């Protein structure tokens, strides 16, 4: 049977149509798709629509509206006018206000034709013609009124668009971009509802499972391997590796018991201390310390739990908020290498880029490339953005993030910065530095060294068309982010005025 089977391997670049070929084989030779499978696809189709509209952006919508104005003055009987209905329906979709975050990925609304009829009455006057309209002078007046209505709406939309500050969050994976977005929701969008908090429980449980799976799995792969302090815990490790690793795992009480006991084992603790040698999420210790609370049936995540929870960002998510009557739109995008090709679609007409880097990653390597240091990857990425010809007039606010974890690593002394960046051995803290009074001298020296590595890139061009504004941040500290964002608002306002040549 094996020798008689033809095995075909589908290869090709992303979005070349490989999966569509597989679907065609199912349609042609495997009885197609069941009713259940068709229903399950509805959410994916809705997400396709939402992503298309988000990526189209206001610029495309405005262009379509301008095209619509031309079509609107055609004679009512002209068959080309039918196209106007499609353009205006698309425009209504494009103008829908999305407040999407990675915590509510599937909640974007898809409007029905009825909702379009209710929200834009003049749209259908244009699409279908005014009932009973007379030819000649009356028809010309009717067309003029419709054209004026569109012009007024376009002017209103343009004013709103120009008054909005659009901020694009960029940075390598796991640098803290999505945590910044969560902080904006806490500070400016009434935080998270009870429903959203409950929905986060599964993600938090998954963080715990991933953490204990990764740590216990690394015990045997590190060089030299690390044994358990208590040999009787071997059965607990076997349970975690064999049972808890299953995709449909439902987190029974015994899982939490095994996890708590293993986390107390000194062998597991020593493996955690060497987590820079393998890939472990930053929130591992935080949630493993909280297992006794999270396992309770009445557990509700706190704001800090939500901030710490790690969920991979895939795609583009927009969060809207208002600060002192000023509209902000913040765009969060995935930072992994395979997500970066989507960034260019967000570059159009942004007010400022907020580049986020994890300073604590100086002794870590990428998940997608174990030969590349994470901090050097971040520096290379910053350089490519800074020198991008499409971004030469957009200034960058640099968030030097994870200062708390950087301080912990420097003070622990187990991973020296100079072992990964030889130039640090000769570096001296600049005399104009203003370190936090709580910082130890070595911590201050490390944080300013990393800052100056980025500033060296930004000052190399010397064109004076855009600037870099560095800030030390801890994304899980709400007060820190509140203070830093308030400091940045004047900078963002100046960028906005310069964007429209008002400064």
XYZ file of C-alpha atoms in Angstrom:
503
model
C 0.000 0.000 0.000
C 2.814 2.393 0.877
C 4.657 1.709 -2.422
C 1.410 2.153 -4.370
C 0.713 5.591 -2.872
C 1.687 8.783 -4.707
C 2.935 11.407 -2.214
C 2.877 15.005 -3.493
C 4.591 17.842 -1.624
C 3.188 21.342 -2.235
C 5.890 24.014 -2.049
C 5.936 27.710 -2.873
C 6.220 31.183 -1.403
C 3.555 32.580 0.919
C 0.141 33.380 -0.614
C 0.967 31.567 -3.869
C -2.188 29.406 -3.682
C -0.951 26.116 -2.182
C -3.823 25.778 0.294
C -6.345 26.608 -2.423
C -5.029 23.667 -4.488
C -5.617 21.390 -1.471
C -9.190 22.702 -1.148
C -9.781 21.966 -4.838
C -8.644 18.364 -4.316
C -11.222 18.044 -1.522
C -13.949 19.459 -3.777
C -12.982 17.211 -6.694
C -12.099 13.976 -4.901
C -13.133 14.017 -1.185
C -16.837 14.997 -1.291
C -16.113 18.695 -0.689
C -16.883 20.322 2.671
C -19.503 19.354 5.245
C -22.122 21.790 6.591
C -20.187 21.952 9.866
C -16.951 22.856 8.065
C -18.754 25.514 6.039
C -20.164 27.109 9.213
C -16.726 27.072 10.828
C -15.368 29.053 7.876
C -17.752 31.979 8.484
C -15.505 33.583 11.118
C -12.465 33.305 8.821
C -14.383 34.960 5.986
C -15.521 37.777 8.284
C -11.929 38.241 9.406
C -10.819 38.413 5.736
C -13.334 41.206 5.161
C -12.255 43.068 8.284
C -8.555 42.797 7.458
C -9.146 43.967 3.887
C -11.013 47.054 5.065
C -8.430 47.796 7.770
C -5.580 47.499 5.287
C -7.387 49.625 2.711
C -7.376 52.538 5.124
C -8.907 55.965 4.840
C -6.703 56.937 1.877
C -8.244 54.317 -0.416
C -11.730 55.133 0.879
C -11.224 58.820 0.067
C -9.982 57.933 -3.429
C -13.071 55.798 -4.015
C -15.283 58.633 -2.845
C -13.617 61.048 -5.263
C -14.218 58.539 -8.051
C -17.812 58.285 -6.852
C -18.305 62.034 -7.247
C -17.415 61.721 -10.931
C -19.845 58.835 -11.389
C -22.579 60.682 -9.488
C -22.937 63.390 -12.136
C -23.614 60.892 -14.904
C -27.117 60.815 -16.337
C -29.482 58.680 -14.182
C -30.045 56.328 -17.076
C -26.362 55.645 -17.652
C -25.697 51.939 -16.861
C -22.251 52.879 -15.556
C -23.968 54.458 -12.565
C -24.738 51.014 -11.207
C -21.032 50.797 -10.288
C -21.600 53.650 -7.846
C -23.618 51.374 -5.566
C -20.633 49.076 -5.138
C -18.273 51.981 -4.510
C -20.453 53.539 -1.850
C -21.151 50.261 -0.071
C -17.379 49.727 0.065
C -16.980 53.266 1.360
C -19.454 52.623 4.173
C -17.481 49.510 5.118
C -14.187 51.394 4.998
C -15.555 54.143 7.255
C -16.754 51.735 9.948
C -14.984 52.505 13.210
C -13.018 49.438 14.291
C -11.777 49.237 17.866
C -10.024 45.929 17.542
C -7.326 44.599 19.860
C -5.733 41.176 20.072
C -7.957 40.579 23.116
C -11.095 40.863 20.887
C -9.860 39.678 17.527
C -13.135 38.251 16.244
C -15.475 40.971 17.463
C -15.301 43.240 14.386
C -18.799 43.878 13.065
C -19.779 43.138 9.485
C -22.533 45.507 8.355
C -25.649 44.246 6.648
C -27.193 46.030 3.654
C -29.909 47.225 6.046
C -27.366 49.004 8.225
C -25.956 50.753 5.144
C -29.438 51.964 4.221
C -29.953 53.415 7.689
C -26.609 55.155 7.968
C -26.362 56.789 4.550
C -29.668 57.769 2.986
C -28.075 59.974 0.349
C -25.999 57.024 -0.777
C -29.036 55.314 -2.274
C -30.282 58.519 -3.875
C -27.044 58.466 -5.823
C -27.042 54.746 -6.506
C -30.636 54.340 -7.593
C -31.730 57.823 -8.684
C -34.461 59.935 -7.095
C -37.949 58.471 -7.677
C -40.047 60.666 -9.884
C -37.155 62.951 -10.878
C -37.792 65.103 -13.934
C -35.384 65.643 -16.751
C -33.735 68.942 -17.573
C -33.436 71.648 -14.914
C -34.911 69.578 -12.026
C -32.531 66.727 -12.758
C -29.538 69.090 -12.839
C -30.557 70.554 -9.467
C -30.947 67.078 -8.008
C -27.487 66.075 -9.208
C -26.039 69.316 -7.809
C -27.579 68.633 -4.383
C -26.174 65.112 -4.379
C -22.742 66.341 -5.407
C -22.804 69.027 -2.679
C -23.815 66.438 -0.069
C -20.874 64.228 -1.004
C -18.492 67.199 -0.985
C -19.636 68.236 2.509
C -19.243 64.680 3.803
C -15.796 64.416 2.221
C -14.717 67.695 3.834
C -16.028 66.534 7.200
C -14.189 63.203 6.914
C -10.996 64.941 5.819
C -11.115 67.266 8.836
C -11.550 64.298 11.169
C -8.758 62.407 9.411
C -6.345 65.343 9.643
C -7.168 65.833 13.328
C -6.323 62.211 14.195
C -2.865 61.194 15.436
C -1.939 57.812 13.930
C 0.756 55.928 15.839
C 2.397 52.799 14.422
C 3.948 50.375 16.929
C 6.949 48.565 15.453
C 9.610 46.311 16.930
C 10.867 42.743 16.994
C 8.759 39.915 18.414
C 8.122 39.838 22.182
C 9.367 43.393 22.687
C 6.182 44.542 24.459
C 4.183 46.266 21.707
C 0.863 44.629 22.536
C 1.380 45.396 26.228
C 1.665 49.098 25.344
C -1.701 48.827 23.559
C -3.252 47.180 26.633
C -1.952 50.051 28.760
C -3.655 52.550 26.448
C -6.921 50.686 26.974
C -6.453 50.766 30.749
C -5.522 54.445 30.765
C -7.865 55.819 28.102
C -10.557 53.265 27.101
C -12.054 52.152 30.448
C -9.843 49.076 30.716
C -11.246 45.567 30.247
C -14.803 44.365 30.814
C -15.660 41.358 32.995
C -16.361 39.389 29.820
C -12.920 40.219 28.394
C -11.259 39.272 31.679
C -12.991 35.882 31.703
C -11.980 35.287 28.092
C -8.341 35.831 29.089
C -8.356 32.905 31.540
C -7.685 30.350 28.789
C -4.716 32.357 27.488
C -3.271 32.599 31.009
C -3.671 28.855 31.562
C -1.933 28.274 28.241
C 0.948 30.521 29.376
C 1.331 28.351 32.508
C 1.253 25.128 30.489
C 3.740 26.438 27.909
C 6.067 27.647 30.674
C 6.216 24.403 32.671
C 6.400 22.337 29.460
C 9.333 24.400 28.185
C 11.274 24.409 31.461
C 10.904 20.694 32.181
C 11.688 19.896 28.546
C 14.886 21.959 28.691
C 16.251 20.080 31.722
C 17.491 17.231 29.552
C 18.621 19.334 26.576
C 20.855 21.843 28.364
C 24.585 21.201 28.533
C 25.179 19.750 31.048
C 21.667 18.416 31.758
C 20.045 19.469 35.039
C 18.607 16.702 37.258
C 15.539 17.023 39.457
C 16.195 17.745 43.124
C 13.579 15.136 44.067
C 13.691 11.990 41.895
C 10.059 11.242 42.811
C 9.067 14.261 40.713
C 10.005 12.314 37.579
C 6.413 11.046 37.307
C 5.197 14.655 37.428
C 7.548 15.615 34.571
C 6.285 12.642 32.542
C 2.692 13.816 33.076
C 3.533 17.348 31.930
C 5.441 16.176 28.860
C 3.094 13.357 27.805
C -0.390 14.427 28.930
C -0.341 18.224 29.292
C 1.226 18.599 25.850
C -1.886 17.278 24.089
C -3.745 19.892 21.959
C -7.127 19.182 23.605
C -5.799 19.355 27.178
C -8.495 20.669 29.577
C -6.431 21.600 32.697
C -7.664 19.189 35.408
C -6.814 19.716 39.092
C -3.872 17.290 38.909
C -2.164 19.526 36.329
C -1.994 22.399 38.802
C -0.794 20.072 41.580
C 2.042 18.718 39.409
C 2.964 22.226 38.225
C 3.128 23.671 41.757
C 5.284 20.820 43.055
C 7.645 20.952 40.081
C 8.031 24.726 40.396
C 9.265 24.187 43.982
C 11.912 21.700 42.803
C 15.409 23.268 42.857
C 16.342 21.471 39.645
C 13.458 23.200 37.870
C 14.485 26.521 39.442
C 18.069 26.128 38.194
C 16.737 25.375 34.715
C 14.641 28.535 34.860
C 17.747 30.536 35.824
C 19.316 29.437 32.516
C 16.275 30.388 30.432
C 18.381 32.565 28.124
C 19.730 29.292 26.673
C 16.307 28.265 25.361
C 13.022 29.974 24.393
C 10.852 30.837 27.406
C 8.108 33.464 27.628
C 8.904 36.432 29.898
C 5.781 35.924 31.996
C 6.718 32.350 33.009
C 7.814 33.154 36.579
C 4.954 35.592 37.149
C 2.243 33.041 36.330
C 4.003 30.011 37.843
C 4.140 31.951 41.114
C 0.370 32.571 40.816
C -0.831 29.007 40.111
C -2.491 28.752 43.545
C -4.744 31.686 42.585
C -5.328 30.871 38.926
C -6.514 27.304 39.617
C -9.456 28.544 41.720
C -12.907 28.240 40.063
C -13.738 31.866 40.933
C -10.483 33.275 39.529
C -10.800 36.538 37.591
C -7.660 38.005 35.978
C -6.421 41.324 37.332
C -5.188 44.122 35.083
C -1.621 43.049 35.853
C -2.476 39.460 34.833
C -3.833 40.718 31.499
C -0.773 42.909 30.959
C 1.558 39.970 31.617
C -0.374 37.469 29.499
C 1.474 36.599 26.299
C -0.470 36.004 23.065
C 1.224 36.005 19.674
C 0.132 38.984 17.560
C -0.649 37.975 13.989
C -2.004 40.602 11.631
C -2.754 44.269 12.235
C -4.879 45.584 15.093
C -6.127 49.115 15.609
C -6.998 50.673 18.958
C -8.708 54.064 19.087
C -8.738 56.347 22.117
C -9.155 60.013 23.015
C -6.866 62.045 25.279
C -7.924 65.613 26.103
C -10.260 65.702 23.080
C -7.475 64.555 20.722
C -8.123 61.379 18.685
C -5.407 58.722 18.617
C -5.315 55.600 16.454
C -2.642 53.104 17.509
C -1.732 50.226 15.181
C -0.183 47.066 16.632
C 1.476 44.587 14.255
C 3.242 41.262 14.694
C 6.994 41.562 15.205
C 8.167 38.153 14.006
C 10.011 38.118 10.696
C 7.158 36.524 8.764
C 4.782 39.253 10.031
C 6.909 42.210 8.943
C 5.881 42.063 5.291
C 2.490 43.424 6.455
C 4.037 46.554 7.995
C 4.421 48.513 4.773
C 0.622 48.579 4.468
C 0.456 50.697 7.651
C 3.175 53.218 6.759
C 0.922 55.525 4.756
C 0.304 58.847 6.515
C 1.255 57.872 10.081
C 2.024 60.687 12.510
C 4.812 58.876 14.330
C 6.413 55.476 14.766
C 6.797 54.077 18.261
C 9.652 51.581 18.059
C 9.713 49.156 20.994
C 12.818 47.167 21.918
C 13.322 44.676 24.751
C 16.541 45.793 26.459
C 16.599 42.604 28.538
C 17.009 40.504 25.374
C 20.754 41.168 25.073
C 21.541 37.554 26.060
C 18.767 35.851 24.067
C 18.323 34.551 20.521
C 15.361 34.715 18.147
C 12.720 31.999 18.166
C 12.765 31.945 14.358
C 16.587 32.067 14.065
C 18.657 30.617 16.944
C 21.856 32.076 15.442
C 20.708 35.704 15.781
C 20.949 37.719 19.015
C 17.603 39.373 19.799
C 18.970 42.805 20.684
C 21.156 42.892 17.560
C 18.099 41.915 15.518
C 16.248 44.837 17.073
C 19.115 47.202 16.207
C 19.178 45.927 12.616
C 15.419 46.327 12.360
C 15.579 49.876 13.741
C 18.277 50.723 11.198
C 16.183 49.394 8.311
C 13.172 51.447 9.443
C 15.227 54.584 10.098
C 16.800 54.441 6.628
C 13.631 53.381 4.780
C 13.086 55.880 1.972
C 9.336 55.957 2.625
C 9.864 56.917 6.267
C 12.560 59.573 5.978
C 10.206 62.302 7.219
C 8.578 60.333 10.071
C 10.192 60.690 13.487
C 10.567 57.729 15.835
C 9.715 57.558 19.528
C 12.014 54.869 20.924
C 10.684 52.831 23.864
C 13.638 51.119 25.545
C 11.401 48.544 27.192
C 11.693 45.849 29.892
C 13.940 47.957 32.120
C 12.835 45.883 35.124
C 14.094 42.643 33.557
C 17.298 44.332 32.376
C 18.063 45.463 35.934
C 17.422 41.941 37.272
C 19.824 40.377 34.772
C 22.573 42.950 35.293
C 22.389 42.685 39.094
C 22.314 38.861 38.993
C 25.660 38.945 37.177
C 25.129 35.615 35.407
C 24.893 37.089 31.890
C 27.302 39.969 31.398
C 26.437 42.472 28.695
C 30.056 42.629 27.488
C 29.933 38.895 26.697
C 27.372 39.676 23.984
C 28.403 43.245 23.080
C 32.189 43.513 23.391
C 32.051 47.304 22.959
C 30.291 47.614 26.341
C 33.590 46.884 28.119
C 34.930 50.292 26.985
C 31.674 52.219 27.455
C 31.299 54.936 30.078
C 27.993 56.454 31.174
C 27.773 59.885 29.485
C 28.104 62.907 31.819
C 24.736 64.330 30.708
C 22.885 61.108 31.620
C 20.071 61.411 34.156
C 19.712 57.891 35.582
C 16.908 56.962 37.939
C 18.011 57.474 41.551
C 17.020 53.848 42.237
C 19.369 52.497 39.544
C 22.645 50.906 40.542
C 25.643 52.323 38.593
C 26.036 49.144 36.512
C 22.333 49.148 35.628
C 22.496 52.815 34.559
C 25.594 52.093 32.480
C 23.863 49.172 30.727
C 20.635 51.043 29.921
C 22.475 54.096 28.545
C 24.771 51.870 26.481
C 21.746 50.287 24.786
C 20.164 53.716 24.281
C 23.331 55.059 22.657
C 23.532 52.061 20.301
C 20.172 53.120 18.846
C 21.022 56.837 18.847
C 24.231 56.082 16.962
C 22.085 54.711 14.125
C 19.680 57.670 14.164
C 22.445 60.298 14.132
C 24.449 58.626 11.359
C 22.152 59.941 8.600
C 22.228 63.553 9.829
C 19.593 64.696 7.323
C 17.538 66.597 9.900
C 14.260 65.377 8.392
C 13.307 63.098 11.258
C 14.376 62.622 14.855
C 14.624 59.893 17.476
C 13.189 60.472 20.959
C 14.303 57.749 23.440
C 12.393 56.821 26.614
C 13.095 54.135 29.217
C 9.943 52.080 29.778
C 8.491 49.156 31.676
C 5.375 48.201 29.726
C 3.767 46.286 32.614
C 4.013 49.368 34.889
C 0.901 51.470 34.256
C 2.236 54.579 36.025
C 5.460 54.439 34.016
C 3.606 54.203 30.693
C 1.197 56.971 31.740
C 4.100 59.309 32.514
C 6.051 58.406 29.364
C 3.029 58.789 27.075
C 2.219 62.177 28.614
C 5.820 63.215 27.934
C 5.434 62.044 24.331
C 2.201 63.895 23.598
C 3.931 67.229 22.946
C 6.356 65.451 20.621
C 3.480 63.754 18.778
C 1.627 67.069 18.471
C 4.680 68.719 16.886
C 5.028 65.794 14.486
C 1.352 66.125 13.575
C 1.679 69.849 12.837
C 4.801 69.216 10.765
C 2.988 66.429 8.892
C 0.430 68.916 7.557
C 3.012 71.686 7.092
C 1.608 73.795 9.915
C 4.964 73.955 11.714
